[in-house]
PDB file of C-alpha atoms in Angstrom:
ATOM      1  CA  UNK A   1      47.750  57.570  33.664  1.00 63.00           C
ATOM      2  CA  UNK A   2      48.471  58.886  30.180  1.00 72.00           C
ATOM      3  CA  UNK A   3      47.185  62.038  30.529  1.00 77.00           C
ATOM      4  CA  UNK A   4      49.674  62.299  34.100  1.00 80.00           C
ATOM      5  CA  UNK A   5      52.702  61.033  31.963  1.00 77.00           C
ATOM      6  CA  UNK A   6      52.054  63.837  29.311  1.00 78.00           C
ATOM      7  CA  UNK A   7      51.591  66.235  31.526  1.00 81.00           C
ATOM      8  CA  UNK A   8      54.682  65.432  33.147  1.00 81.00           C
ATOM      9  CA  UNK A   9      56.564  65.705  30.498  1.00 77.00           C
ATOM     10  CA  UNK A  10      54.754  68.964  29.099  1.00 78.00           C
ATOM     11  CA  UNK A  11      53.962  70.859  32.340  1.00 84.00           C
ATOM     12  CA  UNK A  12      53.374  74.403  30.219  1.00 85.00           C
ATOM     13  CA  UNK A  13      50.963  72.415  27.566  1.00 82.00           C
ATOM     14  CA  UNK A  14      46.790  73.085  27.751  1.00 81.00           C
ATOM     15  CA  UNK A  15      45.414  70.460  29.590  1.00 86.00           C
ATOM     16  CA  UNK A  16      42.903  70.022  27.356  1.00 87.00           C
ATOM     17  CA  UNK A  17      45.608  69.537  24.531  1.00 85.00           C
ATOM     18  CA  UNK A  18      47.009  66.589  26.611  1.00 85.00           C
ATOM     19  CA  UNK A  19      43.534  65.078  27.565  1.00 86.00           C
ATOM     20  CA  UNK A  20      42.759  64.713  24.099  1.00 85.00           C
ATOM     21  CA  UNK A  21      46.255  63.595  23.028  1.00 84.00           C
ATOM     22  CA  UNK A  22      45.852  60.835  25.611  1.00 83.00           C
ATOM     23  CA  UNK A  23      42.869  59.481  24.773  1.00 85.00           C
ATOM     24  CA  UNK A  24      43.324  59.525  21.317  1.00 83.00           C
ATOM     25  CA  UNK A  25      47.376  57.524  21.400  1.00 77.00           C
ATOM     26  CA  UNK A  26      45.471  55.304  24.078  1.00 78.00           C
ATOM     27  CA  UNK A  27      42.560  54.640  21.746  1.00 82.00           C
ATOM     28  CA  UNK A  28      42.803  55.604  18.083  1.00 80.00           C
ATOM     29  CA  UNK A  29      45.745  52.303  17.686  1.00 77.00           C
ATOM     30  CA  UNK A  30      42.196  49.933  18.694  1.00 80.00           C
ATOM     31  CA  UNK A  31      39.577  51.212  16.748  1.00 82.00           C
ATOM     32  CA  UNK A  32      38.473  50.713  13.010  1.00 81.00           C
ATOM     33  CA  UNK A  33      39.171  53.014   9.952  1.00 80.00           C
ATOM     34  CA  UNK A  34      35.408  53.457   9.892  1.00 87.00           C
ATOM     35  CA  UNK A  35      35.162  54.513  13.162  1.00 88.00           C
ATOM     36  CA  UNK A  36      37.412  57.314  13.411  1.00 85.00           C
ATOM     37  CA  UNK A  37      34.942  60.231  12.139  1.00 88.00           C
ATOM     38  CA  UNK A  38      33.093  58.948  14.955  1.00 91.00           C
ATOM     39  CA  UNK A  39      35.750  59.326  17.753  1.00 89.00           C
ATOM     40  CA  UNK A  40      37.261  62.609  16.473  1.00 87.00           C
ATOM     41  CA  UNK A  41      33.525  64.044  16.247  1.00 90.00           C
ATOM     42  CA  UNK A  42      33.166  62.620  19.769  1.00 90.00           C
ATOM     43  CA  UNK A  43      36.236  64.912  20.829  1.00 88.00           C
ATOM     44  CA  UNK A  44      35.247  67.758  19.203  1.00 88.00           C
ATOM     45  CA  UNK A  45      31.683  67.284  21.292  1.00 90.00           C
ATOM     46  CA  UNK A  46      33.209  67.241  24.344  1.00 88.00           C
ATOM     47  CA  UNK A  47      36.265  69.843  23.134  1.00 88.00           C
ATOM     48  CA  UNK A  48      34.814  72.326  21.274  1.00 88.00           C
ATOM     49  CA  UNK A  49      37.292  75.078  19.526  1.00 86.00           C
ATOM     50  CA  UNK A  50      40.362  72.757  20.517  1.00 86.00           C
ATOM     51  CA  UNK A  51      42.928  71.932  18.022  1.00 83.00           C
ATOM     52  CA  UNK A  52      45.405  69.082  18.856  1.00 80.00           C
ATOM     53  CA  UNK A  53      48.752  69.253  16.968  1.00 77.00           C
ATOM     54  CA  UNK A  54      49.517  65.726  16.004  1.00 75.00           C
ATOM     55  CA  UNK A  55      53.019  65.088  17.608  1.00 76.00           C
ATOM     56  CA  UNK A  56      55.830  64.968  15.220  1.00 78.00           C
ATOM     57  CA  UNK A  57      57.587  61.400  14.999  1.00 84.00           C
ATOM     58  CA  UNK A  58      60.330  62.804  12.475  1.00 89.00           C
ATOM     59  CA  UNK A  59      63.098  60.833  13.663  1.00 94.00           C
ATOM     60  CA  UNK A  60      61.263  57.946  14.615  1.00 94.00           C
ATOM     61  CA  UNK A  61      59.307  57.675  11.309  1.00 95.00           C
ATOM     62  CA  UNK A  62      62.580  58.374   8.999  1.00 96.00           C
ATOM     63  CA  UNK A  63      64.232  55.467  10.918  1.00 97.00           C
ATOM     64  CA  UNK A  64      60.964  53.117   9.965  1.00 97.00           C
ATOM     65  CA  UNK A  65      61.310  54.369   6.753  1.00 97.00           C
ATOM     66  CA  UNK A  66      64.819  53.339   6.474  1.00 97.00           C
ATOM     67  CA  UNK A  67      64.125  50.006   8.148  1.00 98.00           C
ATOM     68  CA  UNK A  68      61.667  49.290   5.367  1.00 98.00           C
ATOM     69  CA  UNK A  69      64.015  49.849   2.480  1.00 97.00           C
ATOM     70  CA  UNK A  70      66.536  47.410   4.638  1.00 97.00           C
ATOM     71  CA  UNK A  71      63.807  44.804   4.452  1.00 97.00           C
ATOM     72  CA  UNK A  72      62.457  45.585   0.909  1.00 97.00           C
ATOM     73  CA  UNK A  73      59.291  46.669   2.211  1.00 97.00           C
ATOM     74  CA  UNK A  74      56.928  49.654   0.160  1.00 96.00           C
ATOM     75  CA  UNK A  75      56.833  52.878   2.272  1.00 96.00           C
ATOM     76  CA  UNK A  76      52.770  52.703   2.724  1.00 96.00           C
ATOM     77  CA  UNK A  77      51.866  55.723   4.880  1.00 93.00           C
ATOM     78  CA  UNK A  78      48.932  53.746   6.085  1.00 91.00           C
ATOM     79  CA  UNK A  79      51.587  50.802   7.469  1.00 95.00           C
ATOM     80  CA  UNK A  80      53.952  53.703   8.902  1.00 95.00           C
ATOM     81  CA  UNK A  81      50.921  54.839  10.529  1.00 91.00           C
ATOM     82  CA  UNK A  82      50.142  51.680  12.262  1.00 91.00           C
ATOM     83  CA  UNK A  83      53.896  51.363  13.441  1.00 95.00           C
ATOM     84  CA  UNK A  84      54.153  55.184  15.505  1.00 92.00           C
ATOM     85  CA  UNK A  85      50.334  54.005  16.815  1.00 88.00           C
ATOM     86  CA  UNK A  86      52.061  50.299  17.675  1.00 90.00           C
ATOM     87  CA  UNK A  87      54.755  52.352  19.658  1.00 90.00           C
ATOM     88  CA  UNK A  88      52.477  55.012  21.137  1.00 83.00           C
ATOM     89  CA  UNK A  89      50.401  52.695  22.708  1.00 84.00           C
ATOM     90  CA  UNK A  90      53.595  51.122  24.162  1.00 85.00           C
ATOM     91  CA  UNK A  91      54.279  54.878  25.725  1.00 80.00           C
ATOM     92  CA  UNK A  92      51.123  54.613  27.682  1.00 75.00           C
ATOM     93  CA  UNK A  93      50.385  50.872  28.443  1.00 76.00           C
ATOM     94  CA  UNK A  94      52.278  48.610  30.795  1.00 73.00           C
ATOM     95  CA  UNK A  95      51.160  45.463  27.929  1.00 75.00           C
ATOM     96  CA  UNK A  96      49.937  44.778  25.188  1.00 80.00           C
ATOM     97  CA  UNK A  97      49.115  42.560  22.012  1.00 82.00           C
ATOM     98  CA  UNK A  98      49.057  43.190  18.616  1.00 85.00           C
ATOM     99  CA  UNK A  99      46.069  41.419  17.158  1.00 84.00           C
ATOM    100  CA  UNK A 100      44.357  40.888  13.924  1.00 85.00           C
ATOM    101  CA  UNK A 101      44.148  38.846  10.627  1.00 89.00           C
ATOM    102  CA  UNK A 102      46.158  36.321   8.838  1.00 91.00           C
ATOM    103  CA  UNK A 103      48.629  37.993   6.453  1.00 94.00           C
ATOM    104  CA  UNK A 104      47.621  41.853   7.827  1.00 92.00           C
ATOM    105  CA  UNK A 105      51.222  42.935   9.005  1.00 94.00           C
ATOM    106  CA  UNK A 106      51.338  42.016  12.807  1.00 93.00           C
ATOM    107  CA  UNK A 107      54.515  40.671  12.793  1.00 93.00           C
ATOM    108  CA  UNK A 108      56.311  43.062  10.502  1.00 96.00           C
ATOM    109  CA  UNK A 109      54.843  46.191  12.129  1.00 96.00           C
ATOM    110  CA  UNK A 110      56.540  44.467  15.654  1.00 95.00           C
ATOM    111  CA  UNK A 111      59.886  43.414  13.564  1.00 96.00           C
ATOM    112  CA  UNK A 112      59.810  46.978  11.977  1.00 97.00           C
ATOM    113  CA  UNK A 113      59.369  49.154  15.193  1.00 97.00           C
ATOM    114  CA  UNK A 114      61.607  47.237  17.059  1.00 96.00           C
ATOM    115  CA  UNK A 115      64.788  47.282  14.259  1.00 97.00           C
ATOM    116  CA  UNK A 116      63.804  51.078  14.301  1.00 97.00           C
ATOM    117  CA  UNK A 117      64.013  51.674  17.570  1.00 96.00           C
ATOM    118  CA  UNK A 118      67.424  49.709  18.135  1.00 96.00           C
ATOM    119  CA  UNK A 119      69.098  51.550  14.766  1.00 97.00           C
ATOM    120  CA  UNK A 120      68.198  54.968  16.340  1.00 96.00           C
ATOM    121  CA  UNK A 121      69.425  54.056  20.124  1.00 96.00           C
ATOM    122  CA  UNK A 122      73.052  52.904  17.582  1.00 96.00           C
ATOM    123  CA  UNK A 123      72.819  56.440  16.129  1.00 95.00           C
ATOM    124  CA  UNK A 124      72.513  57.403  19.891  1.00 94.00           C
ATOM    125  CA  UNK A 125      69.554  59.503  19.317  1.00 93.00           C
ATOM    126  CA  UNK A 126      67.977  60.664  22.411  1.00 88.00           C
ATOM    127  CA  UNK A 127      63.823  60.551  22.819  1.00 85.00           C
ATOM    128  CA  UNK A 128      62.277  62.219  25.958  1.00 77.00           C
ATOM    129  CA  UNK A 129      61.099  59.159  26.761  1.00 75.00           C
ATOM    130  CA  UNK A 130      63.753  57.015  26.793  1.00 82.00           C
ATOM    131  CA  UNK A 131      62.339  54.295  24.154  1.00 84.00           C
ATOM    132  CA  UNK A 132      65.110  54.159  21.953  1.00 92.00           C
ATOM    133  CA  UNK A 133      66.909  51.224  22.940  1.00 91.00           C
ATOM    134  CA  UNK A 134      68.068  47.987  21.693  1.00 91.00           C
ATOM    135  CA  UNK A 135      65.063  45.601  21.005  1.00 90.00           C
ATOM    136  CA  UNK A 136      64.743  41.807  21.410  1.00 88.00           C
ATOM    137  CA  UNK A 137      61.555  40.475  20.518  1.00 86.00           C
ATOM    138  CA  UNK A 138      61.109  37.123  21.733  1.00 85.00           C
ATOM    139  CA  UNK A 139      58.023  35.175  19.750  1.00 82.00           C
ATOM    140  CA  UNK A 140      56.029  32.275  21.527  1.00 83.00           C
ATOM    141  CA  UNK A 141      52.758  30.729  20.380  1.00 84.00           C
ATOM    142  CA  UNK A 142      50.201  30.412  23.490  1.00 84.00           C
ATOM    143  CA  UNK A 143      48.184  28.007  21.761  1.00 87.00           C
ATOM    144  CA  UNK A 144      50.509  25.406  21.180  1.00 90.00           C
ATOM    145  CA  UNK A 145      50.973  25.000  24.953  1.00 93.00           C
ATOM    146  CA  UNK A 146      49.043  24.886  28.473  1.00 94.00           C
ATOM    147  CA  UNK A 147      48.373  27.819  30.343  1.00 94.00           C
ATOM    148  CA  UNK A 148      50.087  26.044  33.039  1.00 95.00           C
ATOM    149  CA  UNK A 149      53.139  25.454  30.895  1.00 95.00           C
ATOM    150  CA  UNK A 150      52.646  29.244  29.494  1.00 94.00           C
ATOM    151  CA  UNK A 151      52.278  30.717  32.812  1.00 94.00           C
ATOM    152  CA  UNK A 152      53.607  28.274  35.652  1.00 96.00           C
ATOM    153  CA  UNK A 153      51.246  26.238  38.123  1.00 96.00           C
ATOM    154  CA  UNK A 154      51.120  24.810  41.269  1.00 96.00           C
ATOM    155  CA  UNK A 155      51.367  20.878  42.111  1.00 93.00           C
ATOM    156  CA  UNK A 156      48.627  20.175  44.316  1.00 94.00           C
ATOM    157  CA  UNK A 157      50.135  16.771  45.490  1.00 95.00           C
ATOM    158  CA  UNK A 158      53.934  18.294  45.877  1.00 96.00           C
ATOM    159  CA  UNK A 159      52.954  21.396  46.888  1.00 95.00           C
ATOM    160  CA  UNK A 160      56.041  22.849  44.120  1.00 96.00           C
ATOM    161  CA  UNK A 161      55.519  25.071  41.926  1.00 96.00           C
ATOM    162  CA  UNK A 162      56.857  25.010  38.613  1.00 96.00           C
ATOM    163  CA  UNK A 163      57.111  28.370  36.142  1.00 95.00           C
ATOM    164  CA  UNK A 164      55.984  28.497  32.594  1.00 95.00           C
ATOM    165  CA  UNK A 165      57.647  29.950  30.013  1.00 94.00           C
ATOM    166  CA  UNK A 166      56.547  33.033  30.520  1.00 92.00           C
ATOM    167  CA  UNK A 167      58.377  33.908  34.096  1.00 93.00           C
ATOM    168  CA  UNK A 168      61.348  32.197  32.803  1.00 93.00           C
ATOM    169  CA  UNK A 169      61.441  34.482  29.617  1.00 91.00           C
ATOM    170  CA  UNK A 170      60.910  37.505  31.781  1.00 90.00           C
ATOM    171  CA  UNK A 171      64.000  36.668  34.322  1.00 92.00           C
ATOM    172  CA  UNK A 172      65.959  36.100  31.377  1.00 90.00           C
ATOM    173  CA  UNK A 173      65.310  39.120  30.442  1.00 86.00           C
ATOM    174  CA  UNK A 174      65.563  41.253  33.452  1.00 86.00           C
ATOM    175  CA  UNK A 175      68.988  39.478  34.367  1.00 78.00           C
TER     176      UNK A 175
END
């Protein structure tokens, strides 16, 4: 699918080029620091003599920068990093969840991408794929609820069903 969407976008680009491009935004975002050598040797295995030009996120990463200095936050590349591989794995994934320790910047990479992508839709920047747009990020907590009350369920004795939060959130959203 990711590979498609590139090469959509790209028709005149190596196909090669956009295999690898696609498997590493679809994959790189997931994996450890340590085990990067590994998947970029892996590549280089299967793609010998093929260099990948990373893609340039210029307008996208100066608008994270300047979202950070709005919230008082350091400028760590490793943090910007994590915020284009937060929004490329949006480019090529219908969902997705953003997972990890206490205190290890889930929340603020979500908070960051999404004021950055709003501030450069305001600017009316235009990206070729459309991203830049207002954001509203709307926060439950799963475990403080049923997955019935999360998701919706199905009275067995009324025969009613009754949505969750969930489907409600998403019609609020769509209408």
């Amino acid at each position: 699918v990711a590979a498609g969407q590139l090469k959509r976008k790209e028709p005149e680009t190596n196909e090669d080029i956009l295999l690898i491009r696609a498997m590493r935004d679809s994959n790189v975002p997931k994996f450890l620091e340590q085990d990067l050598p590994l998947f970029g040797g892996i590549l280089m295995d299967l793609f010998p003599g093929i260099k990948v030009p990373f893609v340039d996120y210029g307008k996208l990463q100066t608008a994270i920068e300047r979202t950070l200095d709005t919230l008082n936050l350091q400028r760590m590349a490793t943090f910007i990093t994590k915020v284009i591989q937060v929004h490329e794995t949006q480019l090529v994934r219908h969902g997705m969840m953003v997972v990890g320790e206490s205190g290890s910047g889930k929340s603020t990479n979500v908070k960051v991408l999404a004021q950055a992508l709003s501030l450069l839709y305001e600017e009316k920047v235009v990206d070729k794929d459309g991203f830049y747009k207002i954001v509203d990020c709307l926060v439950l907590n799963p475990k403080s609820i049923t997955a019935g009350e999360l998701y919706g369920e199905f009275n067995e004795l009324t025969n009613e069903w009754k949505d969750g939060i969930v489907p409600k959130l998403v019609r609020d959203c769509v209408g």
